[in-house]
PDB file of C-alpha atoms in Angstrom:
ATOM      1  CA  MET A   1     -65.588  46.688 -39.362  1.00  0.00           C
ATOM      2  CA  LYS A   2     -67.619  47.926 -36.394  1.00  0.00           C
ATOM      3  CA  ILE A   3     -68.756  51.447 -35.622  1.00  0.00           C
ATOM      4  CA  TYR A   4     -68.262  52.640 -32.060  1.00  0.00           C
ATOM      5  CA  ASN A   5     -69.620  55.691 -30.304  1.00  0.00           C
ATOM      6  CA  VAL A   6     -66.787  56.751 -28.005  1.00  0.00           C
ATOM      7  CA  ILE A   7     -68.266  58.932 -25.257  1.00  0.00           C
ATOM      8  CA  LEU A   8     -65.687  61.139 -23.542  1.00  0.00           C
ATOM      9  CA  SER A   9     -66.775  61.757 -19.987  1.00  0.00           C
ATOM     10  CA  GLY A  10     -63.867  63.217 -18.052  1.00  0.00           C
ATOM     11  CA  GLY A  11     -64.835  66.883 -17.754  1.00  0.00           C
ATOM     12  CA  VAL A  12     -65.840  68.834 -14.649  1.00  0.00           C
ATOM     13  CA  GLY A  13     -68.014  71.513 -16.245  1.00  0.00           C
ATOM     14  CA  SER A  14     -66.439  74.271 -14.153  1.00  0.00           C
ATOM     15  CA  ARG A  15     -68.355  77.065 -15.929  1.00  0.00           C
ATOM     16  CA  LEU A  16     -71.580  75.593 -14.532  1.00  0.00           C
ATOM     17  CA  TRP A  17     -70.445  75.721 -10.913  1.00  0.00           C
ATOM     18  CA  PRO A  18     -72.130  75.374  -8.389  1.00  0.00           C
ATOM     19  CA  LEU A  19     -74.564  73.059 -10.216  1.00  0.00           C
ATOM     20  CA  SER A  20     -71.641  71.130 -11.685  1.00  0.00           C
ATOM     21  CA  ARG A  21     -69.106  69.771  -9.189  1.00  0.00           C
ATOM     22  CA  LYS A  22     -66.080  67.513  -9.365  1.00  0.00           C
ATOM     23  CA  GLN A  23     -68.102  64.621  -7.944  1.00  0.00           C
ATOM     24  CA  HIS A  24     -71.281  65.508  -9.862  1.00  0.00           C
ATOM     25  CA  PRO A  25     -70.312  67.126 -13.198  1.00  0.00           C
ATOM     26  CA  LYS A  26     -72.747  68.630 -15.674  1.00  0.00           C
ATOM     27  CA  GLN A  27     -73.036  65.553 -17.908  1.00  0.00           C
ATOM     28  CA  PHE A  28     -74.760  63.708 -15.042  1.00  0.00           C
ATOM     29  CA  LEU A  29     -77.185  66.480 -14.009  1.00  0.00           C
ATOM     30  CA  LYS A  30     -80.767  65.419 -14.762  1.00  0.00           C
ATOM     31  CA  LEU A  31     -81.841  68.833 -16.055  1.00  0.00           C
ATOM     32  CA  PHE A  32     -83.257  67.767 -19.405  1.00  0.00           C
ATOM     33  CA  SER A  33     -86.777  66.387 -19.033  1.00  0.00           C
ATOM     34  CA  GLY A  34     -85.552  64.190 -16.200  1.00  0.00           C
ATOM     35  CA  LYS A  35     -82.539  62.917 -18.095  1.00  0.00           C
ATOM     36  CA  ALA A  36     -78.833  63.725 -18.061  1.00  0.00           C
ATOM     37  CA  LEU A  37     -76.809  64.852 -21.077  1.00  0.00           C
ATOM     38  CA  PHE A  38     -74.774  61.650 -20.756  1.00  0.00           C
ATOM     39  CA  GLU A  39     -77.900  59.529 -21.213  1.00  0.00           C
ATOM     40  CA  LEU A  40     -79.094  61.622 -24.151  1.00  0.00           C
ATOM     41  CA  THR A  41     -75.715  61.202 -25.865  1.00  0.00           C
ATOM     42  CA  ALA A  42     -75.902  57.405 -25.738  1.00  0.00           C
ATOM     43  CA  GLU A  43     -79.566  57.346 -26.814  1.00  0.00           C
ATOM     44  CA  ARG A  44     -78.846  59.642 -29.757  1.00  0.00           C
ATOM     45  CA  ASN A  45     -76.025  57.443 -31.040  1.00  0.00           C
ATOM     46  CA  GLN A  46     -77.358  53.946 -30.457  1.00  0.00           C
ATOM     47  CA  LYS A  47     -79.328  54.127 -33.725  1.00  0.00           C
ATOM     48  CA  VAL A  48     -76.197  54.673 -35.836  1.00  0.00           C
ATOM     49  CA  VAL A  49     -73.484  52.582 -34.126  1.00  0.00           C
ATOM     50  CA  ASP A  50     -72.786  48.943 -33.251  1.00  0.00           C
ATOM     51  CA  GLN A  51     -71.259  49.482 -29.806  1.00  0.00           C
ATOM     52  CA  ILE A  52     -70.882  52.108 -27.098  1.00  0.00           C
ATOM     53  CA  MET A  53     -67.511  52.843 -25.488  1.00  0.00           C
ATOM     54  CA  VAL A  54     -67.111  55.184 -22.526  1.00  0.00           C
ATOM     55  CA  VAL A  55     -63.775  56.729 -21.580  1.00  0.00           C
ATOM     56  CA  GLY A  56     -64.172  58.242 -18.127  1.00  0.00           C
ATOM     57  CA  ASN A  57     -62.346  58.793 -14.879  1.00  0.00           C
ATOM     58  CA  THR A  58     -62.305  56.727 -11.721  1.00  0.00           C
ATOM     59  CA  ASP A  59     -64.828  58.944  -9.932  1.00  0.00           C
ATOM     60  CA  HIS A  60     -67.506  58.629 -12.594  1.00  0.00           C
ATOM     61  CA  ILE A  61     -67.180  55.300 -14.392  1.00  0.00           C
ATOM     62  CA  GLU A  62     -69.643  53.434 -12.128  1.00  0.00           C
ATOM     63  CA  TRP A  63     -72.113  56.274 -12.597  1.00  0.00           C
ATOM     64  CA  SER A  64     -71.732  55.865 -16.357  1.00  0.00           C
ATOM     65  CA  LYS A  65     -72.493  52.155 -16.104  1.00  0.00           C
ATOM     66  CA  GLN A  66     -75.676  52.822 -14.130  1.00  0.00           C
ATOM     67  CA  LEU A  67     -76.943  55.444 -16.563  1.00  0.00           C
ATOM     68  CA  LEU A  68     -76.364  53.134 -19.536  1.00  0.00           C
ATOM     69  CA  SER A  69     -77.918  50.045 -17.945  1.00  0.00           C
ATOM     70  CA  ASP A  70     -80.988  50.311 -20.219  1.00  0.00           C
ATOM     71  CA  VAL A  71     -78.960  50.664 -23.439  1.00  0.00           C
ATOM     72  CA  THR A  72     -79.065  47.290 -25.186  1.00  0.00           C
ATOM     73  CA  LEU A  73     -75.954  47.725 -27.364  1.00  0.00           C
ATOM     74  CA  PRO A  74     -72.670  46.090 -26.285  1.00  0.00           C
ATOM     75  CA  LYS A  75     -70.743  48.460 -24.006  1.00  0.00           C
ATOM     76  CA  THR A  76     -67.083  48.917 -23.095  1.00  0.00           C
ATOM     77  CA  PHE A  77     -65.799  51.110 -20.265  1.00  0.00           C
ATOM     78  CA  ILE A  78     -62.229  52.423 -20.130  1.00  0.00           C
ATOM     79  CA  THR A  79     -61.242  53.922 -16.787  1.00  0.00           C
ATOM     80  CA  GLU A  80     -58.682  56.722 -16.724  1.00  0.00           C
ATOM     81  CA  THR A  81     -56.876  56.940 -13.406  1.00  0.00           C
ATOM     82  CA  ALA A  82     -55.289  60.291 -14.325  1.00  0.00           C
ATOM     83  CA  ALA A  83     -56.740  62.968 -16.606  1.00  0.00           C
ATOM     84  CA  ARG A  84     -54.412  63.416 -19.605  1.00  0.00           C
ATOM     85  CA  ASN A  85     -56.663  65.369 -21.992  1.00  0.00           C
ATOM     86  CA  THR A  86     -58.471  64.250 -25.141  1.00  0.00           C
ATOM     87  CA  ALA A  87     -55.538  62.997 -27.244  1.00  0.00           C
ATOM     88  CA  ALA A  88     -54.830  60.292 -24.676  1.00  0.00           C
ATOM     89  CA  ALA A  89     -58.504  59.452 -24.075  1.00  0.00           C
ATOM     90  CA  ILE A  90     -59.094  58.965 -27.805  1.00  0.00           C
ATOM     91  CA  ALA A  91     -55.848  57.016 -28.227  1.00  0.00           C
ATOM     92  CA  PHE A  92     -57.011  54.531 -25.570  1.00  0.00           C
ATOM     93  CA  ALA A  93     -60.277  54.042 -27.442  1.00  0.00           C
ATOM     94  CA  ALA A  94     -58.366  53.462 -30.692  1.00  0.00           C
ATOM     95  CA  LEU A  95     -56.015  50.971 -29.025  1.00  0.00           C
ATOM     96  CA  ALA A  96     -59.002  49.000 -27.683  1.00  0.00           C
ATOM     97  CA  VAL A  97     -60.455  48.130 -31.116  1.00  0.00           C
ATOM     98  CA  ASP A  98     -59.383  46.828 -34.530  1.00  0.00           C
ATOM     99  CA  PRO A  99     -57.564  49.294 -36.839  1.00  0.00           C
ATOM    100  CA  ASP A 100     -60.408  49.331 -39.399  1.00  0.00           C
ATOM    101  CA  ASP A 101     -63.121  49.963 -36.815  1.00  0.00           C
ATOM    102  CA  ILE A 102     -64.660  53.422 -37.013  1.00  0.00           C
ATOM    103  CA  LEU A 103     -64.837  55.653 -33.946  1.00  0.00           C
ATOM    104  CA  ILE A 104     -67.438  58.399 -33.598  1.00  0.00           C
ATOM    105  CA  ILE A 105     -66.044  60.588 -30.828  1.00  0.00           C
ATOM    106  CA  THR A 106     -68.638  62.579 -28.883  1.00  0.00           C
ATOM    107  CA  PRO A 107     -68.358  64.558 -25.661  1.00  0.00           C
ATOM    108  CA  SER A 108     -70.874  63.435 -23.055  1.00  0.00           C
ATOM    109  CA  ASP A 109     -72.218  66.902 -22.249  1.00  0.00           C
ATOM    110  CA  HIS A 110     -73.598  68.322 -25.493  1.00  0.00           C
ATOM    111  CA  LEU A 111     -77.249  68.944 -26.249  1.00  0.00           C
ATOM    112  CA  ILE A 112     -78.219  68.088 -29.828  1.00  0.00           C
ATOM    113  CA  GLN A 113     -81.676  68.436 -31.344  1.00  0.00           C
ATOM    114  CA  ASN A 114     -83.011  67.307 -34.739  1.00  0.00           C
ATOM    115  CA  GLN A 115     -82.140  63.615 -34.819  1.00  0.00           C
ATOM    116  CA  ASP A 116     -82.655  63.263 -38.581  1.00  0.00           C
ATOM    117  CA  ALA A 117     -80.067  65.956 -39.389  1.00  0.00           C
ATOM    118  CA  TYR A 118     -77.716  64.422 -36.808  1.00  0.00           C
ATOM    119  CA  GLU A 119     -77.941  60.951 -38.335  1.00  0.00           C
ATOM    120  CA  LYS A 120     -77.411  62.392 -41.824  1.00  0.00           C
ATOM    121  CA  ALA A 121     -74.193  64.107 -40.664  1.00  0.00           C
ATOM    122  CA  ILE A 122     -72.958  60.939 -38.937  1.00  0.00           C
ATOM    123  CA  LYS A 123     -73.534  58.789 -42.036  1.00  0.00           C
ATOM    124  CA  GLU A 124     -71.736  61.346 -44.195  1.00  0.00           C
ATOM    125  CA  ALA A 125     -68.770  61.329 -41.794  1.00  0.00           C
ATOM    126  CA  VAL A 126     -68.621  57.520 -41.705  1.00  0.00           C
ATOM    127  CA  GLU A 127     -68.363  57.381 -45.509  1.00  0.00           C
ATOM    128  CA  LEU A 128     -65.446  59.840 -45.408  1.00  0.00           C
ATOM    129  CA  ALA A 129     -63.803  57.877 -42.574  1.00  0.00           C
ATOM    130  CA  LYS A 130     -63.985  54.718 -44.671  1.00  0.00           C
ATOM    131  CA  LYS A 131     -61.760  56.557 -47.180  1.00  0.00           C
ATOM    132  CA  ASP A 132     -59.145  57.143 -44.436  1.00  0.00           C
ATOM    133  CA  PHE A 133     -60.020  60.760 -43.689  1.00  0.00           C
ATOM    134  CA  LEU A 134     -60.121  62.239 -40.200  1.00  0.00           C
ATOM    135  CA  VAL A 135     -63.496  63.959 -39.997  1.00  0.00           C
ATOM    136  CA  THR A 136     -64.533  66.802 -37.747  1.00  0.00           C
ATOM    137  CA  PHE A 137     -68.075  68.109 -37.389  1.00  0.00           C
ATOM    138  CA  GLY A 138     -68.626  71.834 -37.826  1.00  0.00           C
ATOM    139  CA  VAL A 139     -71.958  73.274 -36.732  1.00  0.00           C
ATOM    140  CA  VAL A 140     -73.465  75.998 -38.915  1.00  0.00           C
ATOM    141  CA  PRO A 141     -73.472  79.024 -36.549  1.00  0.00           C
ATOM    142  CA  SER A 142     -76.708  80.784 -35.608  1.00  0.00           C
ATOM    143  CA  LYS A 143     -75.143  83.741 -33.792  1.00  0.00           C
ATOM    144  CA  PRO A 144     -71.717  85.384 -33.182  1.00  0.00           C
ATOM    145  CA  GLU A 145     -70.728  83.037 -30.356  1.00  0.00           C
ATOM    146  CA  THR A 146     -67.493  83.832 -28.458  1.00  0.00           C
ATOM    147  CA  GLY A 147     -67.471  80.638 -26.373  1.00  0.00           C
ATOM    148  CA  TYR A 148     -66.612  78.254 -29.235  1.00  0.00           C
ATOM    149  CA  GLY A 149     -63.657  77.694 -31.512  1.00  0.00           C
ATOM    150  CA  TYR A 150     -64.303  78.008 -35.252  1.00  0.00           C
ATOM    151  CA  ILE A 151     -63.437  76.067 -38.397  1.00  0.00           C
ATOM    152  CA  GLU A 152     -62.882  77.944 -41.656  1.00  0.00           C
ATOM    153  CA  TYR A 153     -63.991  75.722 -44.524  1.00  0.00           C
ATOM    154  CA  GLU A 154     -64.758  75.330 -48.206  1.00  0.00           C
ATOM    155  CA  GLY A 155     -66.943  72.381 -49.160  1.00  0.00           C
ATOM    156  CA  LYS A 156     -65.573  69.472 -47.102  1.00  0.00           C
ATOM    157  CA  ASP A 157     -62.075  70.969 -46.869  1.00  0.00           C
ATOM    158  CA  VAL A 158     -60.773  72.623 -43.697  1.00  0.00           C
ATOM    159  CA  LEU A 159     -58.879  75.843 -44.418  1.00  0.00           C
ATOM    160  CA  SER A 160     -58.013  76.729 -40.806  1.00  0.00           C
ATOM    161  CA  PHE A 161     -58.914  76.272 -37.165  1.00  0.00           C
ATOM    162  CA  ARG A 162     -59.513  79.431 -35.115  1.00  0.00           C
ATOM    163  CA  GLU A 163     -59.427  79.978 -31.358  1.00  0.00           C
ATOM    164  CA  LYS A 164     -62.418  81.394 -29.477  1.00  0.00           C
ATOM    165  CA  PRO A 165     -62.855  84.907 -30.947  1.00  0.00           C
ATOM    166  CA  ASN A 166     -63.843  88.225 -29.436  1.00  0.00           C
ATOM    167  CA  THR A 167     -67.293  89.618 -30.255  1.00  0.00           C
ATOM    168  CA  GLU A 168     -66.173  91.637 -33.289  1.00  0.00           C
ATOM    169  CA  THR A 169     -64.316  88.701 -34.831  1.00  0.00           C
ATOM    170  CA  ALA A 170     -67.217  86.322 -34.138  1.00  0.00           C
ATOM    171  CA  GLN A 171     -69.552  88.736 -35.943  1.00  0.00           C
ATOM    172  CA  GLU A 172     -67.126  88.864 -38.875  1.00  0.00           C
ATOM    173  CA  PHE A 173     -67.009  85.056 -39.022  1.00  0.00           C
ATOM    174  CA  LEU A 174     -70.805  84.919 -39.082  1.00  0.00           C
ATOM    175  CA  GLU A 175     -71.081  87.495 -41.865  1.00  0.00           C
ATOM    176  CA  ARG A 176     -68.466  85.815 -44.047  1.00  0.00           C
ATOM    177  CA  GLY A 177     -70.423  82.558 -43.992  1.00  0.00           C
ATOM    178  CA  THR A 178     -67.315  80.374 -44.366  1.00  0.00           C
ATOM    179  CA  PHE A 179     -66.939  79.488 -40.685  1.00  0.00           C
ATOM    180  CA  LEU A 180     -68.440  76.736 -38.547  1.00  0.00           C
ATOM    181  CA  TRP A 181     -68.504  76.188 -34.803  1.00  0.00           C
ATOM    182  CA  ASN A 182     -65.973  73.544 -33.776  1.00  0.00           C
ATOM    183  CA  SER A 183     -68.182  70.935 -32.105  1.00  0.00           C
ATOM    184  CA  GLY A 184     -65.440  68.746 -30.613  1.00  0.00           C
ATOM    185  CA  MET A 185     -66.957  65.721 -32.375  1.00  0.00           C
ATOM    186  CA  PHE A 186     -64.881  63.528 -34.687  1.00  0.00           C
ATOM    187  CA  CYS A 187     -65.071  60.399 -36.834  1.00  0.00           C
ATOM    188  CA  PHE A 188     -62.215  58.234 -38.114  1.00  0.00           C
ATOM    189  CA  LYS A 189     -60.791  54.744 -38.364  1.00  0.00           C
ATOM    190  CA  ALA A 190     -58.921  53.772 -35.207  1.00  0.00           C
ATOM    191  CA  GLY A 191     -55.796  52.822 -37.155  1.00  0.00           C
ATOM    192  CA  VAL A 192     -55.713  56.058 -39.168  1.00  0.00           C
ATOM    193  CA  LEU A 193     -55.947  58.122 -35.976  1.00  0.00           C
ATOM    194  CA  LEU A 194     -53.098  56.135 -34.373  1.00  0.00           C
ATOM    195  CA  ASP A 195     -50.937  56.549 -37.488  1.00  0.00           C
ATOM    196  CA  GLU A 196     -51.452  60.328 -37.447  1.00  0.00           C
ATOM    197  CA  LEU A 197     -50.763  60.472 -33.723  1.00  0.00           C
ATOM    198  CA  LYS A 198     -47.519  58.601 -34.390  1.00  0.00           C
ATOM    199  CA  ASN A 199     -46.633  61.149 -37.099  1.00  0.00           C
ATOM    200  CA  TYR A 200     -47.297  64.283 -35.042  1.00  0.00           C
ATOM    201  CA  GLN A 201     -47.101  63.270 -31.366  1.00  0.00           C
ATOM    202  CA  PRO A 202     -45.125  60.005 -31.169  1.00  0.00           C
ATOM    203  CA  GLU A 203     -44.428  60.418 -27.446  1.00  0.00           C
ATOM    204  CA  VAL A 204     -48.161  60.596 -26.698  1.00  0.00           C
ATOM    205  CA  LEU A 205     -48.766  57.384 -28.642  1.00  0.00           C
ATOM    206  CA  ASP A 206     -45.795  55.574 -27.078  1.00  0.00           C
ATOM    207  CA  LYS A 207     -46.807  56.498 -23.525  1.00  0.00           C
ATOM    208  CA  CYS A 208     -50.481  55.681 -24.182  1.00  0.00           C
ATOM    209  CA  SER A 209     -49.476  52.286 -25.563  1.00  0.00           C
ATOM    210  CA  GLU A 210     -47.392  51.593 -22.457  1.00  0.00           C
ATOM    211  CA  ALA A 211     -50.275  52.578 -20.171  1.00  0.00           C
ATOM    212  CA  TRP A 212     -52.695  50.452 -22.198  1.00  0.00           C
ATOM    213  CA  GLN A 213     -50.406  47.429 -22.029  1.00  0.00           C
ATOM    214  CA  ALA A 214     -50.167  47.855 -18.264  1.00  0.00           C
ATOM    215  CA  SER A 215     -53.931  48.200 -17.800  1.00  0.00           C
ATOM    216  CA  GLU A 216     -56.122  45.575 -16.165  1.00  0.00           C
ATOM    217  CA  ASN A 217     -59.767  45.148 -17.195  1.00  0.00           C
ATOM    218  CA  GLN A 218     -59.598  48.409 -19.152  1.00  0.00           C
ATOM    219  CA  CYS A 219     -58.508  50.286 -16.023  1.00  0.00           C
ATOM    220  CA  LEU A 220     -55.347  52.217 -16.813  1.00  0.00           C
ATOM    221  CA  ASP A 221     -52.222  52.009 -14.718  1.00  0.00           C
ATOM    222  CA  ILE A 222     -51.801  55.240 -12.745  1.00  0.00           C
ATOM    223  CA  ASP A 223     -48.010  55.444 -12.858  1.00  0.00           C
ATOM    224  CA  ALA A 224     -47.870  54.816 -16.607  1.00  0.00           C
ATOM    225  CA  SER A 225     -50.720  57.274 -17.197  1.00  0.00           C
ATOM    226  CA  LEU A 226     -48.893  60.082 -15.425  1.00  0.00           C
ATOM    227  CA  GLN A 227     -46.087  59.805 -17.983  1.00  0.00           C
ATOM    228  CA  ILE A 228     -48.420  60.732 -20.873  1.00  0.00           C
ATOM    229  CA  PRO A 229     -48.158  64.339 -22.106  1.00  0.00           C
ATOM    230  CA  SER A 230     -51.441  66.187 -21.577  1.00  0.00           C
ATOM    231  CA  ILE A 231     -52.575  67.592 -24.936  1.00  0.00           C
ATOM    232  CA  SER A 232     -55.884  67.938 -26.761  1.00  0.00           C
ATOM    233  CA  ILE A 233     -56.653  65.966 -29.903  1.00  0.00           C
ATOM    234  CA  ASP A 234     -57.084  69.292 -31.724  1.00  0.00           C
ATOM    235  CA  TYR A 235     -53.517  70.421 -31.047  1.00  0.00           C
ATOM    236  CA  ALA A 236     -52.039  66.934 -31.323  1.00  0.00           C
ATOM    237  CA  VAL A 237     -53.559  65.879 -34.648  1.00  0.00           C
ATOM    238  CA  MET A 238     -56.596  67.678 -36.057  1.00  0.00           C
ATOM    239  CA  GLU A 239     -54.915  71.039 -36.626  1.00  0.00           C
ATOM    240  CA  ARG A 240     -51.829  69.437 -38.193  1.00  0.00           C
ATOM    241  CA  SER A 241     -52.978  66.448 -40.243  1.00  0.00           C
ATOM    242  CA  LYS A 242     -53.307  66.618 -44.033  1.00  0.00           C
ATOM    243  CA  LYS A 243     -56.167  64.101 -43.917  1.00  0.00           C
ATOM    244  CA  ILE A 244     -58.822  66.349 -42.370  1.00  0.00           C
ATOM    245  CA  LYS A 245     -62.333  66.790 -43.729  1.00  0.00           C
ATOM    246  CA  VAL A 246     -65.271  68.619 -42.192  1.00  0.00           C
ATOM    247  CA  VAL A 247     -68.964  67.795 -42.314  1.00  0.00           C
ATOM    248  CA  PRO A 248     -71.061  70.983 -42.021  1.00  0.00           C
ATOM    249  CA  ALA A 249     -73.846  69.976 -39.632  1.00  0.00           C
ATOM    250  CA  HIS A 250     -77.315  71.489 -39.629  1.00  0.00           C
ATOM    251  CA  PHE A 251     -78.608  70.016 -36.374  1.00  0.00           C
ATOM    252  CA  ARG A 252     -79.221  72.263 -33.369  1.00  0.00           C
ATOM    253  CA  TRP A 253     -76.183  71.993 -31.127  1.00  0.00           C
ATOM    254  CA  ASN A 254     -75.218  73.439 -27.798  1.00  0.00           C
ATOM    255  CA  ASP A 255     -72.293  72.385 -25.623  1.00  0.00           C
ATOM    256  CA  LEU A 256     -74.147  73.650 -22.514  1.00  0.00           C
ATOM    257  CA  GLY A 257     -70.792  75.003 -21.442  1.00  0.00           C
ATOM    258  CA  SER A 258     -72.018  78.131 -19.678  1.00  0.00           C
ATOM    259  CA  PHE A 259     -74.971  79.541 -17.787  1.00  0.00           C
ATOM    260  CA  GLU A 260     -75.801  81.675 -20.814  1.00  0.00           C
ATOM    261  CA  SER A 261     -76.353  78.571 -22.936  1.00  0.00           C
ATOM    262  CA  LEU A 262     -78.208  76.821 -20.102  1.00  0.00           C
ATOM    263  CA  TYR A 263     -80.359  79.948 -19.664  1.00  0.00           C
ATOM    264  CA  ASP A 264     -81.254  79.917 -23.372  1.00  0.00           C
ATOM    265  CA  TYR A 265     -82.171  76.235 -23.238  1.00  0.00           C
ATOM    266  CA  LEU A 266     -84.251  76.518 -20.062  1.00  0.00           C
ATOM    267  CA  ARG A 267     -86.064  79.596 -21.358  1.00  0.00           C
ATOM    268  CA  SER A 268     -86.924  77.729 -24.577  1.00  0.00           C
ATOM    269  CA  THR A 269     -88.557  74.978 -22.483  1.00  0.00           C
ATOM    270  CA  GLY A 270     -90.725  77.410 -20.499  1.00  0.00           C
ATOM    271  CA  HIS A 271     -88.544  78.011 -17.439  1.00  0.00           C
ATOM    272  CA  PRO A 272     -89.764  81.292 -15.900  1.00  0.00           C
ATOM    273  CA  VAL A 273     -87.962  84.615 -16.295  1.00  0.00           C
ATOM    274  CA  ASP A 274     -89.138  87.995 -14.999  1.00  0.00           C
ATOM    275  CA  GLU A 275     -89.927  91.050 -17.146  1.00  0.00           C
ATOM    276  CA  ASN A 276     -86.242  92.058 -17.127  1.00  0.00           C
ATOM    277  CA  GLY A 277     -84.981  88.659 -18.285  1.00  0.00           C
ATOM    278  CA  ASN A 278     -83.792  87.491 -14.845  1.00  0.00           C
ATOM    279  CA  MET A 279     -83.876  83.782 -14.023  1.00  0.00           C
ATOM    280  CA  VAL A 280     -83.657  81.632 -10.875  1.00  0.00           C
ATOM    281  CA  ILE A 281     -82.195  78.124 -11.147  1.00  0.00           C
ATOM    282  CA  GLY A 282     -82.356  75.524  -8.395  1.00  0.00           C
ATOM    283  CA  THR A 283     -84.946  76.830  -5.943  1.00  0.00           C
ATOM    284  CA  GLU A 284     -88.617  77.726  -5.603  1.00  0.00           C
ATOM    285  CA  ILE A 285     -87.837  80.322  -2.912  1.00  0.00           C
ATOM    286  CA  PHE A 286     -89.378  83.690  -3.775  1.00  0.00           C
ATOM    287  CA  THR A 287     -86.637  85.787  -5.357  1.00  0.00           C
ATOM    288  CA  ALA A 288     -86.863  89.433  -6.447  1.00  0.00           C
ATOM    289  CA  PHE A 289     -84.346  91.146  -8.725  1.00  0.00           C
ATOM    290  CA  VAL A 290     -84.250  94.926  -8.172  1.00  0.00           C
ATOM    291  CA  GLY A 291     -82.384  97.111 -10.664  1.00  0.00           C
ATOM    292  CA  LEU A 292     -80.982  94.075 -12.486  1.00  0.00           C
ATOM    293  CA  LYS A 293     -81.601  92.646 -15.939  1.00  0.00           C
ATOM    294  CA  ASP A 294     -80.481  89.483 -17.717  1.00  0.00           C
ATOM    295  CA  SER A 295     -79.140  88.117 -14.430  1.00  0.00           C
ATOM    296  CA  ILE A 296     -79.151  84.567 -13.095  1.00  0.00           C
ATOM    297  CA  LEU A 297     -79.353  83.356  -9.498  1.00  0.00           C
ATOM    298  CA  VAL A 298     -78.160  79.765  -9.057  1.00  0.00           C
ATOM    299  CA  TYR A 299     -79.055  78.046  -5.793  1.00  0.00           C
ATOM    300  CA  THR A 300     -77.585  74.897  -4.260  1.00  0.00           C
ATOM    301  CA  PRO A 301     -77.776  73.896  -0.574  1.00  0.00           C
ATOM    302  CA  ASP A 302     -74.176  74.964   0.086  1.00  0.00           C
ATOM    303  CA  ALA A 303     -73.526  77.755  -2.439  1.00  0.00           C
ATOM    304  CA  LEU A 304     -75.180  80.685  -4.207  1.00  0.00           C
ATOM    305  CA  LEU A 305     -74.040  82.200  -7.498  1.00  0.00           C
ATOM    306  CA  ILE A 306     -75.350  85.486  -8.887  1.00  0.00           C
ATOM    307  CA  LEU A 307     -74.165  86.624 -12.302  1.00  0.00           C
ATOM    308  CA  HIS A 308     -74.941  88.702 -15.339  1.00  0.00           C
ATOM    309  CA  LYS A 309     -75.731  86.335 -18.193  1.00  0.00           C
ATOM    310  CA  GLU A 310     -73.111  87.968 -20.441  1.00  0.00           C
ATOM    311  CA  LYS A 311     -70.396  87.172 -17.866  1.00  0.00           C
ATOM    312  CA  SER A 312     -71.104  83.438 -17.884  1.00  0.00           C
ATOM    313  CA  GLN A 313     -67.632  82.532 -19.157  1.00  0.00           C
ATOM    314  CA  ASP A 314     -66.111  84.064 -15.999  1.00  0.00           C
ATOM    315  CA  VAL A 315     -67.727  81.524 -13.654  1.00  0.00           C
ATOM    316  CA  LYS A 316     -64.734  79.277 -14.305  1.00  0.00           C
ATOM    317  CA  LYS A 317     -62.609  81.798 -12.377  1.00  0.00           C
ATOM    318  CA  VAL A 318     -64.666  81.110  -9.249  1.00  0.00           C
ATOM    319  CA  TYR A 319     -64.158  77.385  -9.672  1.00  0.00           C
ATOM    320  CA  ASN A 320     -60.425  77.860 -10.252  1.00  0.00           C
ATOM    321  CA  GLN A 321     -60.145  79.760  -6.966  1.00  0.00           C
ATOM    322  CA  LEU A 322     -61.933  76.951  -5.130  1.00  0.00           C
ATOM    323  CA  GLU A 323     -59.634  74.450  -6.835  1.00  0.00           C
ATOM    324  CA  LYS A 324     -56.567  76.454  -5.847  1.00  0.00           C
ATOM    325  CA  TYR A 325     -57.515  76.268  -2.175  1.00  0.00           C
ATOM    326  CA  LYS A 326     -58.766  72.670  -2.359  1.00  0.00           C
ATOM    327  CA  SER A 327     -62.211  73.785  -1.205  1.00  0.00           C
ATOM    328  CA  SER A 328     -64.856  71.154  -0.481  1.00  0.00           C
ATOM    329  CA  LEU A 329     -67.206  73.256  -2.641  1.00  0.00           C
ATOM    330  CA  ARG A 330     -65.418  72.189  -5.861  1.00  0.00           C
TER     331      ARG A 330
END
């Protein structure tokens, strides 16, 4: 039995546009003491796993290889030629290893602090995975966050999964104390995951198997890939399986999925803000905010974004418009 860290690296990070672009997504931005979130993910996990596996798309896989060149663990790279969501990405990882091997699934773009607490949670999850459970990690919430899904729990048992709530509901979840942030991290045996995928989404497994059989050098066949239904692992398996357990995690976690979360991180590291809480990202040009508070100006050579921090989730709408018109600014 080997333990793999499967790093999922297919996202665009559209809520961090214009910093994050299709060709240069947020997981590769060196914003964190000169390192990228992708690098930090691999470094964090190399102490607790035997091998690293990256599932990424054609545009980014070479980038992934370069960033991991200093990691001494054995590495495998699976190249997706068509994005088919997380159920397919994780199925490919499971098909690439032995059924009893354990997969620790981590997105490539999360910021996690407190390594000791992280390793404790991972070891706890591995022990549960050895008993054929599918394990999800739930982060103990520190505020009524509306940008995350939630897990209702009791002990290690999952009672329900909840969609991203409004502010009132998020506050209620926090006060009740029986809810965790859904981190999007998982741990399970490869064979157990494939069995549950067969039970609940047999077409996804069949089409993934066909694409895997047709792959060459872990690069997936494009025509076969396009036949795979696009569905998340949450909807496909985690919210339906009877084998789910949750590990309540006490490490500091942030998915850096919005400018509000990036603002909070940068401010905590000493990035300047003015007396009204306004911040400039990406330029040293003198910038004055008049009559504004808690606003962010984001500068790149070809685009400017100005937003109220509380509207960070709406940045995705800008990206979606650019995507709709096939803009070169995507």
